[in-house]
Amino acid sequence: MTQVDVRPQAGDTVRGETAPGGTHGVRKKGLGGNSVGLFGNAIIGISTVAPVYCLTSTLGSTAGEVGLQMPAVFLAGFLPMLLVAFAYRELNKAMPDCGTSFTWTVKAFGPKIGWMCGWGLVIATIIVLSNLAGVATSYFWLLAGEITGSESIAALDDNKAVHILTCLALIAAATAISYRGMTATKGVQYTLVILQLVVLAVFVALALSKAGSFETSVDFSWSWMNPFAVQSFAAFTAGLSLSIFMYWGWDTCMASNEETVGSDKTPGRAALIAMVVLVGSYLATGIAAQMAVGSGEEGLGLANPETSDNVFAALAGPVMGPVLGILLFVAVLASAAASLQTTFIPVARTVLAMSTYEALPKSFTKVHPVFKTPGRATVVAGIATGAFYTVMTLVSEHVLVDTIYALGLMICFYYGITAFACVWYFRAELFRSVRDFAFKGLMPALGGVMLTAVFGKTLYDMWDPAYGSGSAVFGVGSVFVIAVGLLVLGAILMLVMQRRSPAFFRGEVLTKETPSLVVAD
């Protein structure tokens, strides 16, 4: 279908304009406004996080790092996310722009830091999209095997060619749905998110009822909620990095701000609703699973290395039985597939914003004339996801584990920068009231400091080949190679774009400012 070029013209600005003609202001992108409300936006945020997928992928890894203190680490990971969410809320009120972290950090710190922050968001999204597609593929064949009762069909997932082709087909389907816009996305998500939460509730109830029925069962203890009981600081930061990954995606509520009813306030409220639902789901599931099967490395224990990368596949039958167990397979497949679709929202809209402000090639500014979506950016994101997953699958047998660990570093990187951007951008307002000091200064600053500490400690730890899957490249941990290599790649691409688009990097397109310079509507 034909697409229209909506590159900003003179006067094309929204709130935040600081100069005539819109050259220095926040620009419109041509997206479909008022497409989703508060409930729909919260659903999209929960869907992007994919709670069931996150739990099956990281329950075992987190238990392996911190043992029975897993619930405490879930709470510890929630705290910086909540603090950063306040930063996103305040920035979104001032500048409801779909470029979110990219746009806001450019306004606060300038083009280069903003560009790298945008890159961090984009590459983190590509990583998680590839993992989502991989999990969806595995559960597709596992579910097919359960339904047909055929082990040979379930074993097709072990065939690398079949696995990759199935994965690419799922990525293509998710790309096509996202291409059709927020309305299509919202309709699919209601059913899939409700299904996930209902099945999780059933799993929790049955796991609690079977506590003490297995050899590895353990009795509940309030000490599980004590983060200081973790055996080492290195183990705590590794578990915290995984926990932070489990909350990643709530900021999709912000990325859809230009398409949301009440773009300045609704996304922030939706993000907070999504995070409350998530932390409640994670705590309930983690506690119930530990009571039922424990967190050890033997038998059904969550940290058993043979099952830790896909916990629900091992627990579905023993905890839920042969019939209801199939529902857990369905829920994981639905979770990964739903998130695979909605996760295209932040990456496509960030790329759209970066190209609108001339930080990426202008061809990405094209928006579909009917669906009002960043069509080219969505398709390119799908292609990049498929290519990344294919290459990493062929190169490393431990790609899922290592990219998840690398993803935690990327999340800390761009969330942390955004938190500090909030403090700096609103620096002229911090002492106007207690509220401004708390929500624009203190809380974002604490969140940024926490994420920076996790970033630094994780970066140090992942140099060791024992970190993550235990694989190495020339004696250096593969997680370190993946994470740092992707950041270096971003810096190289930034230098290339600086030559192609000097105006943006000179600060002539999107300028640094403080609220005192912003003209409100």
Short mmCIF file of C-alpha atoms in Angstrom, two decimals, residues 96-418:
data_model
loop_
_atom_site.label_atom_id
_atom_site.label_comp_id
_atom_site.label_asym_id
_atom_site.label_seq_id
_atom_site.Cartn_x
_atom_site.Cartn_y
_atom_site.Cartn_z
CA PRO A 96 4.00 13.88 25.07
CA ASP A 97 6.23 12.73 22.22
CA CYS A 98 6.41 9.16 20.92
CA GLY A 99 10.21 9.41 20.91
CA THR A 100 10.07 9.28 24.74
CA SER A 101 13.58 8.63 26.09
CA PHE A 102 15.27 9.83 22.90
CA THR A 103 13.36 13.10 22.68
CA TRP A 104 13.51 13.85 26.38
CA THR A 105 17.23 13.20 26.79
CA VAL A 106 18.04 15.32 23.75
CA LYS A 107 16.06 18.14 25.38
CA ALA A 108 17.93 17.66 28.63
CA PHE A 109 21.48 16.66 27.64
CA GLY A 110 21.83 17.32 23.93
CA PRO A 111 21.96 15.30 20.67
CA LYS A 112 24.72 12.76 21.33
CA ILE A 113 23.52 11.50 24.69
CA GLY A 114 19.96 11.54 23.38
CA TRP A 115 20.94 9.55 20.30
CA MET A 116 22.68 6.87 22.37
CA CYS A 117 19.70 6.72 24.73
CA GLY A 118 17.42 6.17 21.74
CA TRP A 119 19.78 3.49 20.45
CA GLY A 120 19.70 1.75 23.83
CA LEU A 121 15.90 1.59 23.65
CA VAL A 122 15.88 0.37 20.06
CA ILE A 123 18.48 -2.36 20.52
CA ALA A 124 16.97 -3.51 23.82
CA THR A 125 13.67 -3.90 22.02
CA ILE A 126 15.23 -5.87 19.17
CA ILE A 127 16.85 -8.20 21.72
CA VAL A 128 13.62 -8.82 23.60
CA LEU A 129 11.65 -9.25 20.37
CA SER A 130 14.05 -11.99 19.30
CA ASN A 131 13.71 -13.74 22.65
CA LEU A 132 9.93 -13.42 22.59
CA ALA A 133 9.85 -15.00 19.16
CA GLY A 134 12.09 -17.83 20.34
CA VAL A 135 9.92 -18.60 23.37
CA ALA A 136 6.73 -18.38 21.30
CA THR A 137 8.23 -20.84 18.81
CA SER A 138 9.26 -23.32 21.51
CA TYR A 139 5.83 -23.24 23.13
CA PHE A 140 4.10 -23.52 19.76
CA TRP A 141 5.74 -26.89 19.17
CA LEU A 142 5.44 -27.98 22.80
CA LEU A 143 1.72 -27.18 22.71
CA ALA A 144 1.33 -28.99 19.39
CA GLY A 145 3.03 -32.01 20.94
CA GLU A 146 0.79 -31.89 24.02
CA ILE A 147 -2.40 -31.62 21.97
CA THR A 148 -1.46 -34.40 19.55
CA GLY A 149 0.25 -36.54 22.17
CA SER A 150 3.20 -36.87 19.83
CA GLU A 151 6.72 -36.49 21.19
CA SER A 152 8.08 -36.30 17.65
CA ILE A 153 6.02 -33.17 16.94
CA ALA A 154 7.18 -31.55 20.18
CA ALA A 155 10.74 -32.47 19.24
CA LEU A 156 10.50 -30.39 16.05
CA ASP A 157 11.53 -27.43 18.16
CA ASP A 158 14.94 -29.05 18.53
CA ASN A 159 15.35 -29.02 14.76
CA LYS A 160 17.24 -25.76 14.21
CA ALA A 161 15.92 -25.18 10.70
CA VAL A 162 12.29 -25.78 11.73
CA HIS A 163 12.72 -23.62 14.82
CA ILE A 164 14.17 -20.67 12.87
CA LEU A 165 11.54 -20.86 10.10
CA THR A 166 8.70 -21.01 12.64
CA CYS A 167 10.23 -18.10 14.54
CA LEU A 168 10.48 -16.00 11.39
CA ALA A 169 6.84 -16.77 10.54
CA LEU A 170 5.72 -15.57 13.99
CA ILE A 171 7.78 -12.40 13.66
CA ALA A 172 6.22 -11.74 10.26
CA ALA A 173 2.70 -12.22 11.66
CA ALA A 174 3.38 -9.90 14.61
CA THR A 175 4.85 -7.29 12.29
CA ALA A 176 1.77 -7.42 10.08
CA ILE A 177 -0.62 -6.90 13.03
CA SER A 178 1.45 -4.01 14.43
CA TYR A 179 1.55 -2.50 10.95
CA ARG A 180 -2.25 -2.21 11.01
CA GLY A 181 -2.26 0.17 13.94
CA MET A 182 -3.18 0.68 17.57
CA THR A 183 -6.86 -0.25 17.17
CA ALA A 184 -6.00 -3.70 15.80
CA THR A 185 -3.35 -4.10 18.50
CA LYS A 186 -5.74 -3.16 21.29
CA GLY A 187 -8.43 -5.59 20.19
CA VAL A 188 -6.10 -8.58 20.17
CA GLN A 189 -4.51 -7.67 23.50
CA TYR A 190 -7.60 -7.63 25.73
CA THR A 191 -8.17 -11.36 25.26
CA LEU A 192 -4.53 -12.40 25.46
CA VAL A 193 -3.68 -10.38 28.59
CA ILE A 194 -6.80 -11.51 30.48
CA LEU A 195 -5.99 -15.11 29.51
CA GLN A 196 -2.47 -14.76 30.91
CA LEU A 197 -3.60 -13.32 34.23
CA VAL A 198 -6.37 -15.89 34.71
CA VAL A 199 -4.03 -18.84 34.01
CA LEU A 200 -1.42 -17.35 36.36
CA ALA A 201 -4.07 -17.11 39.09
CA VAL A 202 -4.98 -20.77 38.54
CA PHE A 203 -1.30 -21.78 38.64
CA VAL A 204 -0.76 -19.88 41.91
CA ALA A 205 -3.83 -21.47 43.53
CA LEU A 206 -2.82 -25.01 42.51
CA ALA A 207 0.84 -24.48 43.47
CA LEU A 208 -0.20 -23.32 46.94
CA SER A 209 -2.52 -26.30 47.29
CA LYS A 210 0.36 -28.66 46.44
CA ALA A 211 2.92 -27.06 48.74
CA GLY A 212 4.49 -29.93 50.67
CA SER A 213 3.49 -32.53 48.06
CA PHE A 214 6.90 -32.68 46.36
CA GLU A 215 10.28 -33.67 47.76
CA THR A 216 11.67 -30.21 47.05
CA SER A 217 8.76 -28.27 48.62
CA VAL A 218 9.62 -25.67 51.25
CA ASP A 219 7.57 -23.84 53.85
CA PHE A 220 6.97 -20.13 53.42
CA SER A 221 9.23 -17.81 55.40
CA TRP A 222 9.19 -14.03 55.71
CA SER A 223 12.98 -14.18 55.28
CA TRP A 224 12.28 -14.64 51.55
CA MET A 225 11.43 -10.93 51.50
CA ASN A 226 14.85 -9.89 52.90
CA PRO A 227 17.25 -8.80 50.11
CA PHE A 228 20.16 -8.65 52.59
CA ALA A 229 20.00 -12.43 52.97
CA VAL A 230 21.32 -12.96 49.43
CA GLN A 231 24.64 -14.80 49.65
CA SER A 232 26.73 -12.17 47.83
CA PHE A 233 26.44 -8.73 46.30
CA ALA A 234 27.39 -10.15 42.90
CA ALA A 235 24.53 -12.66 43.13
CA PHE A 236 22.16 -9.88 44.19
CA THR A 237 23.05 -7.62 41.25
CA ALA A 238 22.77 -10.53 38.81
CA GLY A 239 19.34 -11.37 40.18
CA LEU A 240 18.39 -7.69 40.21
CA SER A 241 19.37 -7.34 36.56
CA LEU A 242 17.04 -10.22 35.71
CA SER A 243 14.31 -8.71 37.88
CA ILE A 244 14.62 -5.37 36.10
CA PHE A 245 14.23 -7.19 32.79
CA MET A 246 10.98 -8.67 34.08
CA TYR A 247 9.46 -5.20 34.42
CA TRP A 248 10.78 -3.89 31.13
CA GLY A 249 8.12 -2.77 28.67
CA TRP A 250 5.81 -0.65 30.81
CA ASP A 251 7.16 2.41 28.99
CA THR A 252 5.26 1.26 25.89
CA CYS A 253 2.41 3.16 27.52
CA MET A 254 4.48 6.30 26.95
CA ALA A 255 5.57 5.41 23.41
CA SER A 256 1.91 5.32 22.38
CA ASN A 257 1.25 8.75 23.93
CA GLU A 258 0.53 10.52 20.66
CA GLU A 259 -2.16 7.92 19.93
CA THR A 260 -3.73 7.97 23.41
CA VAL A 261 -6.73 9.93 24.68
CA GLY A 262 -5.29 12.55 27.05
CA SER A 263 -1.73 12.15 25.80
CA ASP A 264 -0.16 14.19 28.60
CA LYS A 265 -1.67 12.32 31.58
CA THR A 266 -3.19 8.99 30.50
CA PRO A 267 0.08 7.19 29.59
CA GLY A 268 1.62 7.91 33.01
CA ARG A 269 -1.43 6.60 34.83
CA ALA A 270 -1.56 3.51 32.60
CA ALA A 271 2.12 2.76 33.28
CA LEU A 272 1.61 2.87 37.05
CA ILE A 273 -1.45 0.59 36.80
CA ALA A 274 0.53 -1.89 34.69
CA MET A 275 3.41 -1.95 37.17
CA VAL A 276 1.16 -2.62 40.15
CA VAL A 277 -0.44 -5.56 38.32
CA LEU A 278 2.99 -6.89 37.39
CA VAL A 279 4.59 -6.76 40.83
CA GLY A 280 1.54 -8.45 42.35
CA SER A 281 1.64 -11.22 39.73
CA TYR A 282 5.37 -11.80 40.15
CA LEU A 283 5.31 -11.96 43.92
CA ALA A 284 2.31 -14.31 44.01
CA THR A 285 3.77 -16.64 41.38
CA GLY A 286 7.30 -16.63 42.81
CA ILE A 287 6.16 -17.39 46.36
CA ALA A 288 3.71 -20.09 45.26
CA ALA A 289 6.28 -21.77 42.99
CA GLN A 290 8.93 -21.81 45.72
CA MET A 291 6.52 -23.28 48.25
CA ALA A 292 5.54 -26.01 45.79
CA VAL A 293 8.91 -27.05 44.35
CA GLY A 294 11.62 -25.00 46.09
CA SER A 295 14.45 -23.06 44.48
CA GLY A 296 17.13 -25.75 44.45
CA GLU A 297 18.91 -27.46 41.58
CA GLU A 298 17.49 -30.94 42.10
CA GLY A 299 14.27 -32.46 40.76
CA LEU A 300 11.54 -29.90 40.15
CA GLY A 301 13.54 -27.15 41.90
CA LEU A 302 13.34 -23.85 40.06
CA ALA A 303 17.13 -23.59 39.65
CA ASN A 304 17.55 -27.02 38.06
CA PRO A 305 19.86 -26.19 35.12
CA GLU A 306 17.99 -28.63 32.87
CA THR A 307 14.71 -26.74 33.22
CA SER A 308 15.58 -23.27 34.57
CA ASP A 309 15.37 -21.52 31.20
CA ASN A 310 11.77 -22.69 30.73
CA VAL A 311 10.27 -23.33 34.16
CA PHE A 312 6.59 -23.64 33.23
CA ALA A 313 7.34 -26.38 30.70
CA ALA A 314 8.63 -28.48 33.61
CA LEU A 315 5.95 -27.48 36.15
CA ALA A 316 2.84 -27.53 33.97
CA GLY A 317 2.09 -31.24 34.41
CA PRO A 318 3.19 -31.78 38.03
CA VAL A 319 1.46 -28.65 39.37
CA MET A 320 -1.59 -28.26 37.13
CA GLY A 321 -2.17 -31.78 35.85
CA PRO A 322 -2.33 -33.03 32.26
CA VAL A 323 -5.47 -31.09 31.27
CA LEU A 324 -4.98 -27.75 32.98
CA GLY A 325 -1.27 -28.00 32.27
CA ILE A 326 -2.05 -27.42 28.61
CA LEU A 327 -3.56 -24.08 29.62
CA LEU A 328 -0.17 -23.03 30.97
CA PHE A 329 1.42 -23.85 27.62
CA VAL A 330 -1.32 -21.80 25.92
CA ALA A 331 -0.72 -18.91 28.32
CA VAL A 332 3.03 -18.81 27.68
CA LEU A 333 2.46 -18.96 23.92
CA ALA A 334 -0.20 -16.22 24.18
CA SER A 335 2.07 -14.11 26.40
CA ALA A 336 5.04 -14.30 24.06
CA ALA A 337 2.91 -13.80 20.94
CA ALA A 338 1.02 -10.85 22.42
CA SER A 339 4.20 -9.16 23.60
CA LEU A 340 5.88 -9.89 20.29
CA GLN A 341 3.16 -7.82 18.67
CA THR A 342 3.02 -4.87 21.08
CA THR A 343 6.78 -4.63 21.54
CA PHE A 344 6.96 -3.29 18.00
CA ILE A 345 5.22 -0.15 19.30
CA PRO A 346 8.17 1.47 21.17
CA VAL A 347 10.87 0.54 18.65
CA ALA A 348 8.89 1.69 15.61
CA ARG A 349 7.82 4.95 17.25
CA THR A 350 11.29 5.71 18.57
CA VAL A 351 12.71 5.20 15.09
CA LEU A 352 9.91 7.38 13.69
CA ALA A 353 10.76 10.16 16.16
CA MET A 354 14.51 9.90 15.54
CA SER A 355 13.97 10.20 11.80
CA THR A 356 11.48 13.05 12.23
CA TYR A 357 14.14 14.99 14.11
CA GLU A 358 16.74 14.01 11.46
CA ALA A 359 18.72 11.71 13.74
CA LEU A 360 18.03 8.75 11.40
CA PRO A 361 17.37 8.60 7.63
CA LYS A 362 14.25 10.52 6.61
CA SER A 363 12.74 7.48 4.90
CA PHE A 364 11.59 6.25 8.34
CA THR A 365 9.25 9.25 8.68
CA LYS A 366 6.74 7.62 6.36
CA VAL A 367 3.40 6.87 8.02
CA HIS A 368 0.71 4.65 6.51
CA PRO A 369 -2.13 6.82 5.12
CA VAL A 370 -4.90 4.52 6.40
CA PHE A 371 -3.50 2.77 9.49
CA LYS A 372 -1.60 5.86 10.71
CA THR A 373 1.37 3.74 11.81
CA PRO A 374 5.11 4.10 11.15
CA GLY A 375 4.93 1.42 8.47
CA ARG A 376 8.50 1.40 7.25
CA ALA A 377 9.96 1.54 10.77
CA THR A 378 7.74 -1.38 11.83
CA VAL A 379 8.75 -3.54 8.87
CA VAL A 380 12.46 -2.78 9.30
CA ALA A 381 12.20 -3.61 13.02
CA GLY A 382 10.66 -6.96 12.07
CA ILE A 383 13.44 -7.69 9.59
CA ALA A 384 16.12 -6.69 12.11
CA THR A 385 14.55 -8.93 14.76
CA GLY A 386 14.45 -11.92 12.44
CA ALA A 387 18.04 -11.38 11.32
CA PHE A 388 19.33 -10.91 14.88
CA TYR A 389 17.63 -14.04 16.18
CA THR A 390 18.73 -16.16 13.23
CA VAL A 391 22.37 -15.12 13.52
CA MET A 392 22.51 -15.49 17.30
CA THR A 393 20.82 -18.89 17.17
CA LEU A 394 23.31 -20.17 14.63
CA VAL A 395 26.31 -18.72 16.50
CA SER A 396 25.42 -19.56 20.14
CA GLU A 397 23.45 -22.36 21.75
CA HIS A 398 22.97 -20.16 24.81
CA VAL A 399 21.63 -17.10 22.99
CA LEU A 400 18.40 -16.90 25.00
CA VAL A 401 20.11 -16.79 28.38
CA ASP A 402 22.95 -14.49 27.34
CA THR A 403 20.82 -11.95 25.49
CA ILE A 404 18.43 -11.72 28.46
CA TYR A 405 21.38 -10.93 30.71
CA ALA A 406 22.66 -8.40 28.15
CA LEU A 407 19.18 -6.91 27.94
CA GLY A 408 19.24 -6.07 31.63
CA LEU A 409 22.31 -3.89 31.02
CA MET A 410 20.64 -2.10 28.10
CA ILE A 411 17.54 -1.40 30.17
CA CYS A 412 19.60 0.09 33.00
CA PHE A 413 21.43 2.19 30.41
CA TYR A 414 18.52 4.01 28.81
CA TYR A 415 16.17 4.03 31.81
CA GLY A 416 18.95 5.50 33.96
CA ILE A 417 19.76 8.25 31.46
CA THR A 418 16.07 9.12 31.18
#
